[in-house]
XYZ file of N, CA and C in Angstrom:
753
model
N 112.188 117.645 135.225
C 111.423 117.280 134.027
C 110.594 118.469 133.548
N 109.995 119.188 134.479
C 109.180 120.349 134.110
C 110.024 121.424 133.437
N 111.266 121.552 133.872
C 112.144 122.591 133.315
C 112.610 122.263 131.902
N 112.737 120.990 131.598
C 113.394 120.605 130.343
C 112.514 119.878 129.332
N 111.497 119.131 129.798
C 110.749 118.244 128.898
C 110.014 118.983 127.802
N 109.522 120.190 128.094
C 108.705 120.900 127.119
C 109.460 121.701 126.090
N 110.762 121.816 126.251
C 111.549 122.690 125.381
C 111.399 122.310 123.913
N 111.541 121.023 123.605
C 111.468 120.575 122.211
C 110.081 120.759 121.612
N 109.083 120.927 122.463
C 107.704 121.080 121.991
C 107.229 122.531 122.025
N 108.083 123.419 122.504
C 107.721 124.821 122.564
C 106.935 125.212 123.805
N 106.997 124.380 124.872
C 106.283 124.673 126.118
C 107.278 125.009 127.223
N 106.876 125.948 128.093
C 107.723 126.351 129.193
C 107.498 125.512 130.442
N 108.284 125.801 131.460
C 108.221 125.039 132.707
C 106.869 125.171 133.402
N 106.317 126.365 133.400
C 105.026 126.579 134.075
C 103.940 125.735 133.442
N 103.924 125.674 132.112
C 102.933 124.851 131.417
C 103.152 123.368 131.714
N 104.400 122.952 131.771
C 104.708 121.553 132.046
C 104.289 121.168 133.462
N 104.461 122.092 134.407
C 104.048 121.825 135.785
C 102.543 121.582 135.848
N 101.761 122.367 135.103
C 100.304 122.182 135.078
C 99.947 120.801 134.536
N 100.682 120.345 133.529
C 100.444 119.018 132.972
C 100.805 117.925 133.970
N 101.914 118.112 134.661
C 102.330 117.142 135.682
C 101.280 117.038 136.776
N 100.739 118.177 137.196
C 99.707 118.178 138.240
C 98.465 117.428 137.778
N 98.063 117.645 136.513
C 96.876 116.971 135.987
C 97.072 115.467 135.954
N 98.243 115.031 135.557
C 98.532 113.595 135.521
C 98.578 113.010 136.927
N 99.201 113.740 137.845
C 99.327 113.256 139.226
C 97.966 113.146 139.908
N 97.085 114.107 139.643
C 95.753 114.076 140.244
C 94.950 112.868 139.779
N 95.278 112.369 138.585
C 94.586 111.199 138.052
C 95.202 109.904 138.548
N 96.224 110.022 139.393
C 96.825 108.822 139.969
C 98.021 108.278 139.229
N 98.500 109.026 138.220
C 99.689 108.578 137.493
C 100.907 108.773 138.383
N 101.698 107.740 138.540
C 102.840 107.796 139.448
C 103.928 108.720 138.910
N 104.791 109.159 139.831
C 105.920 110.004 139.435
C 106.790 109.276 138.408
N 106.987 107.992 138.641
C 107.811 107.201 137.714
C 107.219 107.191 136.314
N 105.875 107.026 136.228
C 105.220 106.977 134.915
C 105.161 108.356 134.261
N 105.029 109.398 135.081
C 105.030 110.754 134.520
C 106.376 111.046 133.881
N 107.445 110.777 134.610
C 108.788 111.034 134.104
C 109.156 110.043 133.008
N 108.640 108.813 133.146
C 108.995 107.755 132.206
C 108.261 107.789 130.877
N 107.404 108.753 130.653
C 106.708 108.831 129.366
C 105.389 109.561 129.403
N 104.788 109.665 130.593
C 103.488 110.319 130.696
C 103.525 111.777 130.295
N 104.509 112.506 130.792
C 104.630 113.920 130.476
C 104.939 114.113 129.000
N 105.836 113.313 128.468
C 106.169 113.407 127.047
C 104.944 113.110 126.187
N 104.144 112.134 126.616
C 102.924 111.817 125.883
C 101.952 112.978 125.870
N 101.796 113.645 127.019
C 100.907 114.810 127.100
C 101.444 115.952 126.244
N 102.751 116.172 126.267
C 103.374 117.213 125.452
C 103.166 116.923 123.957
N 103.309 115.663 123.602
C 103.123 115.259 122.212
C 101.687 115.489 121.770
N 100.737 115.120 122.628
C 99.322 115.310 122.311
C 98.996 116.791 122.152
N 99.498 117.614 123.060
C 99.234 119.048 122.988
C 99.829 119.664 121.730
N 101.054 119.267 121.399
C 101.726 119.824 120.232
C 101.079 119.356 118.933
N 100.868 118.049 118.811
C 100.293 117.494 117.584
C 98.844 117.917 117.397
N 98.118 118.005 118.521
C 96.706 118.357 118.443
C 96.430 119.835 118.526
N 97.479 120.626 118.749
C 97.363 122.083 118.868
C 96.313 122.470 119.919
N 96.431 121.867 121.101
C 95.540 122.187 122.208
C 96.373 122.573 123.422
N 95.716 123.164 124.392
C 96.377 123.576 125.622
C 96.997 122.369 126.308
N 98.204 122.546 126.848
C 98.921 121.429 127.458
C 98.181 120.860 128.667
N 97.611 121.734 129.498
C 96.861 121.252 130.663
C 95.655 120.429 130.224
N 94.963 120.873 129.175
C 93.825 120.115 128.649
C 94.266 118.774 128.097
N 95.420 118.768 127.436
C 95.945 117.514 126.890
C 96.229 116.521 128.013
N 96.846 117.010 129.089
C 97.159 116.134 130.219
C 95.886 115.631 130.898
N 94.904 116.514 131.064
C 93.645 116.113 131.694
C 92.910 115.089 130.841
N 92.934 115.297 129.529
C 92.289 114.353 128.619
C 92.952 112.990 128.696
N 94.273 112.978 128.660
C 95.003 111.719 128.747
C 94.745 111.026 130.080
N 94.764 111.807 131.155
C 94.545 111.241 132.486
C 93.140 110.659 132.610
N 92.145 111.365 132.061
C 90.767 110.871 132.113
C 90.627 109.572 131.332
N 91.265 109.525 130.164
C 91.196 108.317 129.346
C 91.847 107.129 130.051
N 92.955 107.387 130.738
C 93.610 106.312 131.493
C 92.665 105.744 132.537
N 91.968 106.639 133.243
C 91.036 106.217 134.282
C 89.841 105.487 133.681
N 89.265 106.041 132.623
C 88.077 105.458 132.002
C 88.324 104.052 131.481
N 89.478 103.839 130.880
C 89.742 102.551 130.237
C 90.687 101.650 131.031
N 90.972 102.043 132.263
C 91.803 101.207 133.124
C 93.218 101.024 132.612
N 93.788 102.072 132.036
C 95.135 102.002 131.487
C 96.152 102.504 132.501
N 97.417 102.272 132.209
C 98.492 102.716 133.097
C 99.075 104.030 132.597
N 99.889 104.648 133.435
C 100.518 105.905 133.061
C 101.398 105.791 131.839
N 101.872 104.593 131.565
C 102.719 104.378 130.391
C 101.935 104.446 129.089
N 100.598 104.494 129.189
C 99.754 104.481 127.991
C 99.335 105.867 127.525
N 99.918 106.924 128.087
C 99.556 108.283 127.666
C 99.829 108.467 126.174
N 100.939 107.947 125.698
C 101.255 108.077 124.272
C 100.235 107.335 123.419
N 99.667 106.271 123.947
C 98.624 105.520 123.234
C 97.365 106.378 123.066
N 97.032 107.129 124.104
C 95.896 108.056 124.035
C 96.174 109.123 122.981
N 97.382 109.653 123.004
C 97.762 110.688 122.037
C 97.678 110.168 120.610
N 98.179 108.957 120.371
C 98.135 108.379 119.026
C 96.703 108.208 118.538
N 95.821 107.749 119.419
C 94.425 107.518 119.036
C 93.739 108.824 118.650
N 93.888 109.845 119.480
C 93.211 111.110 119.228
C 93.773 111.832 118.009
N 95.074 111.850 117.877
C 95.688 112.515 116.723
C 95.374 111.738 115.443
N 95.407 110.407 115.529
C 95.069 109.588 114.363
C 93.642 109.827 113.907
N 92.718 109.934 114.870
C 91.324 110.203 114.532
C 91.140 111.573 113.920
N 91.830 112.562 114.472
C 91.723 113.930 113.952
C 92.276 114.020 112.525
N 93.302 113.246 112.223
C 93.878 113.257 110.885
C 92.971 112.577 109.864
N 92.114 111.659 110.356
C 91.314 110.834 109.444
C 89.937 111.409 109.141
N 89.475 112.380 109.930
C 88.102 112.848 109.773
C 87.999 114.343 110.056
N 86.755 114.840 110.011
C 86.506 116.256 110.275
C 86.801 116.593 111.731
N 86.980 117.900 111.982
C 87.261 118.334 113.340
C 88.714 118.087 113.693
N 89.057 118.426 114.919
C 90.429 118.250 115.366
C 90.495 117.449 116.646
N 91.665 117.453 117.256
C 91.857 116.726 118.498
C 90.936 117.254 119.598
N 90.724 118.569 119.636
C 89.881 119.137 120.682
C 88.453 118.603 120.587
N 87.921 118.480 119.367
C 86.573 117.936 119.193
C 86.507 116.472 119.601
N 87.526 115.704 119.247
C 87.560 114.298 119.661
C 87.709 114.175 121.175
N 88.484 115.080 121.740
C 88.653 115.101 123.196
C 87.315 115.319 123.881
N 86.534 116.268 123.393
C 85.218 116.530 123.965
C 84.303 115.314 123.838
N 84.339 114.672 122.672
C 83.494 113.498 122.434
C 83.883 112.358 123.362
N 85.184 112.160 123.548
C 85.655 111.080 124.406
C 85.293 111.342 125.861
N 85.379 112.591 126.286
C 85.007 112.929 127.660
C 83.557 112.580 127.952
N 82.688 112.713 126.966
C 81.263 112.445 127.153
C 80.920 110.958 127.106
N 81.708 110.187 126.384
C 81.317 108.790 126.119
C 82.284 107.729 126.623
N 83.501 108.121 126.997
C 84.534 107.138 127.309
C 84.183 106.175 128.419
N 83.623 106.675 129.505
C 83.338 105.814 130.653
C 82.302 104.753 130.310
N 81.209 105.157 129.664
C 80.166 104.198 129.295
C 80.693 103.201 128.266
N 81.467 103.692 127.302
C 82.037 102.796 126.297
C 82.923 101.745 126.943
N 83.726 102.162 127.906
C 84.588 101.223 128.625
C 83.773 100.189 129.379
N 82.676 100.624 129.973
C 81.805 99.705 130.704
C 81.160 98.680 129.784
N 81.059 99.012 128.503
C 80.538 98.072 127.511
C 81.629 97.155 126.964
N 82.843 97.294 127.499
C 83.940 96.441 127.063
C 84.685 96.942 125.856
N 84.404 98.172 125.413
C 85.109 98.728 124.265
C 86.478 99.237 124.689
N 87.458 99.058 123.833
C 88.798 99.572 124.110
C 88.859 101.056 123.772
N 89.943 101.689 124.165
C 90.167 103.089 123.812
C 90.108 103.270 122.305
N 90.795 102.405 121.577
C 90.861 102.542 120.122
C 89.506 102.289 119.466
N 88.754 101.327 119.960
C 87.417 101.080 119.406
C 86.510 102.282 119.631
N 86.639 102.893 120.802
C 85.817 104.061 121.117
C 86.183 105.249 120.242
N 87.468 105.553 120.155
C 87.908 106.683 119.336
C 87.648 106.392 117.854
N 87.783 105.135 117.448
C 87.478 104.763 116.071
C 86.014 105.012 115.740
N 85.129 104.720 116.684
C 83.698 104.971 116.491
C 83.428 106.468 116.414
N 84.032 107.226 117.315
C 83.856 108.686 117.305
C 84.423 109.298 116.021
N 85.475 108.705 115.493
C 86.039 109.165 114.230
C 85.086 108.864 113.079
N 84.419 107.717 113.152
C 83.394 107.378 112.164
C 82.299 108.435 112.161
N 81.873 108.850 113.338
C 80.865 109.904 113.445
C 81.394 111.224 112.870
N 82.646 111.534 113.221
C 83.241 112.796 112.771
C 83.352 112.849 111.250
N 83.583 111.710 110.625
C 83.707 111.674 109.163
C 82.405 112.082 108.483
N 81.295 111.981 109.221
C 79.985 112.362 108.679
C 79.491 113.685 109.259
N 80.347 114.370 110.026
C 80.003 115.695 110.524
C 79.463 115.756 111.934
N 79.363 114.614 112.627
C 78.913 114.615 114.021
C 80.153 114.657 114.905
N 80.434 115.810 115.513
C 81.690 115.989 116.229
C 81.458 116.593 117.612
N 82.529 116.639 118.391
C 82.500 117.290 119.695
C 81.622 116.586 120.707
N 81.168 117.357 121.681
C 80.361 116.792 122.762
C 79.057 116.205 122.252
N 78.523 116.748 121.139
C 77.304 116.192 120.553
C 77.513 114.735 120.152
N 78.655 114.450 119.549
C 78.961 113.083 119.136
C 79.081 112.163 120.347
N 79.789 112.637 121.375
C 79.962 111.828 122.577
C 78.651 111.559 123.292
N 77.798 112.578 123.378
C 76.508 112.424 124.044
C 75.614 111.453 123.291
N 75.576 111.575 121.964
C 74.748 110.684 121.151
C 75.236 109.241 121.266
N 76.542 109.051 121.264
C 77.119 107.710 121.395
C 76.801 107.117 122.763
N 77.008 107.905 123.803
C 76.716 107.441 125.162
C 75.240 107.063 125.306
N 74.360 107.900 124.790
C 72.931 107.624 124.891
C 72.562 106.353 124.127
N 73.174 106.148 122.970
C 72.913 104.942 122.192
C 73.276 103.689 122.980
N 74.435 103.714 123.620
C 74.864 102.565 124.416
C 73.933 102.332 125.608
N 73.525 103.395 126.250
C 72.630 103.263 127.397
C 71.274 102.715 126.982
N 70.801 103.084 125.787
C 69.531 102.550 125.289
C 69.659 101.055 124.996
N 70.851 100.642 124.570
C 71.098 99.215 124.341
C 71.093 98.461 125.661
N 71.674 99.086 126.684
C 71.782 98.430 127.985
C 70.425 98.207 128.636
N 69.526 99.176 128.453
C 68.217 99.068 129.101
C 67.123 99.544 128.144
N 66.782 98.712 127.167
C 65.749 99.120 126.210
C 64.358 99.077 126.848
N 63.485 99.933 126.345
C 62.094 99.896 126.797
C 61.435 98.619 126.276
N 60.250 98.341 126.754
C 59.517 97.157 126.310
C 59.283 97.210 124.804
N 58.909 98.391 124.305
C 58.660 98.565 122.876
C 59.956 98.415 122.071
N 61.052 98.980 122.609
C 62.335 98.879 121.925
C 62.807 97.431 121.874
N 62.636 96.703 122.961
C 63.025 95.302 122.997
C 62.254 94.495 121.958
N 60.957 94.767 121.820
C 60.139 94.069 120.827
C 60.645 94.350 119.411
N 61.058 95.601 119.162
C 61.556 95.965 117.834
C 62.919 95.330 117.575
N 63.765 95.284 118.570
C 65.070 94.627 118.450
C 64.886 93.159 118.080
N 63.958 92.496 118.763
C 63.692 91.081 118.486
C 63.072 90.903 117.096
N 62.188 91.809 116.709
C 61.535 91.705 115.402
C 62.551 91.817 114.272
N 63.514 92.709 114.445
C 64.545 92.908 113.427
C 65.606 91.813 113.458
N 65.676 91.072 114.557
C 66.682 90.024 114.676
C 68.050 90.545 115.052
N 68.105 91.710 115.698
C 69.390 92.255 116.144
C 69.881 91.508 117.370
N 71.144 91.121 117.364
C 71.765 90.453 118.508
C 72.800 91.405 119.101
N 72.457 92.027 120.217
C 73.295 93.063 120.797
C 74.297 92.520 121.809
N 74.018 91.342 122.351
C 74.911 90.706 123.322
C 75.090 89.241 122.940
N 76.282 88.703 123.228
C 76.541 87.301 122.899
C 76.041 86.376 124.004
N 76.345 85.087 123.883
C 75.855 84.100 124.839
C 76.382 84.336 126.247
N 77.516 85.025 126.364
C 78.097 85.322 127.674
C 77.577 86.633 128.260
N 76.690 87.284 127.541
C 76.161 88.562 128.011
C 77.062 89.729 127.711
N 78.013 89.550 126.797
C 78.958 90.612 126.446
C 78.471 91.353 125.199
N 78.653 92.661 125.192
C 78.272 93.467 124.038
C 79.024 92.991 122.803
N 78.341 92.925 121.670
C 78.943 92.358 120.461
C 79.976 93.283 119.822
N 79.993 94.550 120.211
C 80.964 95.491 119.660
C 80.363 96.367 118.574
N 80.982 97.511 118.349
C 80.460 98.494 117.405
C 80.584 98.018 115.959
N 81.692 97.400 115.628
C 81.873 96.911 114.262
C 80.793 95.882 113.920
N 80.556 94.955 114.828
C 79.516 93.947 114.641
C 78.142 94.590 114.542
N 77.882 95.553 115.416
C 76.580 96.225 115.445
C 76.316 96.959 114.141
N 77.329 97.675 113.624
C 77.176 98.398 112.365
C 76.873 97.441 111.221
N 77.528 96.285 111.228
C 77.258 95.280 110.208
C 75.840 94.740 110.292
N 75.372 94.505 111.513
C 73.999 94.038 111.698
C 72.986 95.081 111.235
N 73.268 96.334 111.501
C 72.368 97.398 111.057
C 72.169 97.333 109.542
N 73.278 97.189 108.809
C 73.167 97.148 107.357
C 72.443 95.896 106.880
N 72.696 94.777 107.557
C 72.059 93.525 107.161
C 70.567 93.505 107.484
N 70.218 93.939 108.691
C 68.828 93.825 109.146
C 67.936 94.973 108.688
N 68.545 96.139 108.435
C 67.749 97.318 108.085
C 67.858 97.700 106.616
N 68.751 97.031 105.903
C 69.029 97.401 104.522
C 67.852 97.269 103.582
N 66.939 96.336 103.832
C 65.802 96.122 102.940
C 64.591 96.979 103.303
N 64.704 97.752 104.365
C 63.584 98.607 104.772
C 63.566 99.893 103.961
N 62.414 100.504 103.862
C 62.339 101.826 103.257
C 62.952 102.831 104.229
N 63.259 104.021 103.737
C 63.822 105.058 104.608
C 62.883 105.342 105.776
N 61.600 105.407 105.494
C 60.618 105.678 106.553
C 60.589 104.566 107.586
N 60.624 103.329 107.127
C 60.604 102.189 108.052
C 61.873 102.141 108.903
N 63.004 102.405 108.259
C 64.270 102.362 108.988
C 64.330 103.440 110.062
N 63.929 104.643 109.715
C 63.948 105.724 110.689
C 62.999 105.444 111.848
N 61.861 104.867 111.544
C 60.893 104.547 112.593
C 61.460 103.499 113.547
N 62.121 102.484 112.998
C 62.707 101.426 113.832
C 63.823 101.965 114.717
N 64.727 102.750 114.128
C 65.846 103.282 114.890
C 65.383 104.278 115.952
N 64.371 105.075 115.623
C 63.836 106.030 116.599
C 63.191 105.297 117.771
N 62.516 104.198 117.488
C 61.866 103.428 118.540
C 62.901 102.802 119.474
N 64.006 102.324 118.902
C 65.031 101.658 119.711
C 65.912 102.656 120.449
N 66.326 103.727 119.750
C 67.360 104.597 120.303
C 66.895 105.986 120.736
N 65.704 106.390 120.371
C 65.245 107.710 120.773
C 65.771 108.798 119.853
N 65.325 110.010 120.056
C 65.617 111.117 119.150
C 67.072 111.571 119.171
N 67.754 111.416 120.288
C 69.140 111.864 120.357
C 70.085 110.821 119.773
N 69.975 109.587 120.235
C 70.905 108.542 119.820
C 70.656 108.043 118.409
N 69.525 108.397 117.798
C 69.264 107.949 116.435
C 70.315 108.492 115.481
N 70.922 109.621 115.818
C 71.977 110.184 114.970
C 73.151 109.218 114.883
N 73.584 108.710 116.019
C 74.709 107.773 116.047
C 74.347 106.470 115.345
N 73.131 105.974 115.597
C 72.700 104.725 114.986
C 72.645 104.846 113.463
N 72.140 105.959 112.967
C 72.064 106.176 111.517
C 73.449 106.208 110.884
N 74.391 106.835 111.560
C 75.744 106.926 111.011
C 76.430 105.569 111.000
N 76.160 104.743 112.009
C 76.712 103.392 112.012
C 76.100 102.561 110.888
N 74.804 102.742 110.667
C 74.144 102.041 109.560
C 74.793 102.429 108.237
N 75.026 103.712 108.040
C 75.604 104.194 106.792
C 77.049 103.729 106.617
N 77.789 103.675 107.701
C 79.209 103.307 107.637
C 79.407 101.811 107.430
N 78.645 101.007 108.158
C 78.836 99.567 108.091
C 80.078 99.115 108.830
N 80.252 97.829 108.931
C 81.361 97.281 109.720
C 82.725 97.614 109.124
N 82.840 97.648 107.800
C 84.134 97.883 107.170
C 84.674 99.277 107.479
N 83.805 100.277 107.439
C 84.245 101.649 107.692
C 84.646 101.826 109.153
N 83.867 101.235 110.059
C 84.217 101.307 111.478
C 85.566 100.645 111.719
N 85.781 99.494 111.096
C 87.053 98.776 111.246
C 88.205 99.602 110.672
N 87.955 100.288 109.569
C 88.987 101.111 108.936
C 89.430 102.250 109.853
N 88.465 102.938 110.456
C 88.821 104.043 111.340
C 89.454 103.549 112.633
N 89.005 102.407 113.125
C 89.604 101.847 114.337
C 91.057 101.479 114.092
N 91.324 100.918 112.923
C 92.709 100.575 112.572
C 93.564 101.836 112.446
N 92.970 102.907 111.927
C 93.701 104.159 111.739
C 94.130 104.756 113.079
N 93.240 104.727 114.058
C 93.568 105.329 115.358
C 94.421 104.399 116.218
N 94.641 103.179 115.746
C 95.442 102.213 116.506
C 96.925 102.240 116.133
N 97.279 103.059 115.151
C 98.663 103.114 114.693
C 99.552 103.809 115.724
N 100.599 103.134 116.137
C 101.527 103.694 117.124
C 102.455 104.709 116.466
N 102.770 105.766 117.186
C 103.723 106.762 116.708
C 103.120 107.895 115.907
N 101.801 107.889 115.716
C 101.153 108.923 114.918
C 101.359 110.308 115.521
N 101.104 110.438 116.814
C 101.196 111.742 117.463
C 102.621 112.289 117.413
N 103.605 111.450 117.661
C 104.998 111.892 117.634
C 105.391 112.381 116.242
N 104.923 111.671 115.224
C 105.242 112.048 113.846
C 104.645 113.406 113.503
N 103.381 113.617 113.867
C 102.727 114.890 113.567
C 103.382 116.034 114.341
N 103.686 115.775 115.628
C 104.325 116.809 116.442
C 105.686 117.191 115.870
N 106.430 116.213 115.405
C 107.747 116.475 114.832
C 107.630 117.282 113.542
N 106.646 116.937 112.715
C 106.441 117.665 111.460
C 106.062 119.125 111.729
N 105.203 119.317 112.728
C 104.787 120.680 113.060
C 105.947 121.492 113.617
N 106.777 120.842 114.423
C 107.916 121.549 114.990
C 108.932 121.917 113.908
N 109.117 121.022 112.929
C 110.020 121.311 111.817
C 109.517 122.514 111.027
N 108.190 122.562 110.831
C 107.591 123.688 110.115
C 107.783 124.984 110.891
N 107.561 124.897 112.201
C 107.714 126.074 113.059
C 109.150 126.578 113.040
N 110.106 125.640 113.090
C 111.516 126.020 113.095
C 111.933 126.662 111.774
N 111.233 126.312 110.700
C 111.606 126.826 109.376
C 111.054 128.215 109.118
N 110.081 128.678 109.922
C 109.441 129.968 109.677
C 110.425 131.138 109.722
N 111.307 131.244 110.730
C 112.232 132.396 110.754
C 113.064 132.510 109.480
N 113.558 131.367 108.975
C 114.372 131.396 107.784
C 113.559 131.839 106.566
N 112.308 131.391 106.508
C 111.440 131.790 105.401
C 111.148 133.285 105.440
N 110.931 133.809 106.632
C 110.661 135.242 106.778
C 111.872 136.066 106.398
N 113.063 135.580 106.775
C 114.312 136.288 106.471
C 114.546 136.339 104.959
N 114.345 135.188 104.311
C 114.547 135.119 102.870
C 113.542 135.968 102.120
N 112.322 136.093 102.695
C 111.282 136.897 102.054
C 111.637 138.387 102.151
């Protein structure tokens, strides 16, 4: 597989071996690596224009964070490439953001697509890379354990962050509540409330969710949930690459 799988993507055997090692270290079985995991990593690297080893490590980390199987590597690739196509930054920036926030997001019950959709929402407003992931992670942690003052402000605003079963209401729901509960406040009042609840770092993420609202979050989540995105982009890029020699010759 290492000798042949990367040929169509422009990767050699040595690069493919590094990807196989990254997947194997994350617990992906040989069957799943050969059955689609390696191809998924190759697709992510090609479509996202990132190093193959980094692509494999990113996919492997996402599988672990969200409790996915080795067969879901292509799902990770589709989410990241879809997000990069929909907003500012590229796959590498989304990869950095996911590395910082994926585990906590998963612990809150968010799916891979909901998490990447949220990070894409941030990226559309210019918050990208590890900064986006850190701000998102901090926001979730502040929700999990608010200070006494933050809890009082949450109750005063009427925000419902968890349902009757103690489950997080989700990012789309939260963004909608932000617009409903904070929409009538002045800019000064809104910033004061969000700063009290989320602190100076996570207020960036909270403000962007307020601005986006539930519809925008849902739109980006749907965009990163489309199957086959990464394969399509990788194929288009390879077609372009293959056409370059002929263009140079004709020129």
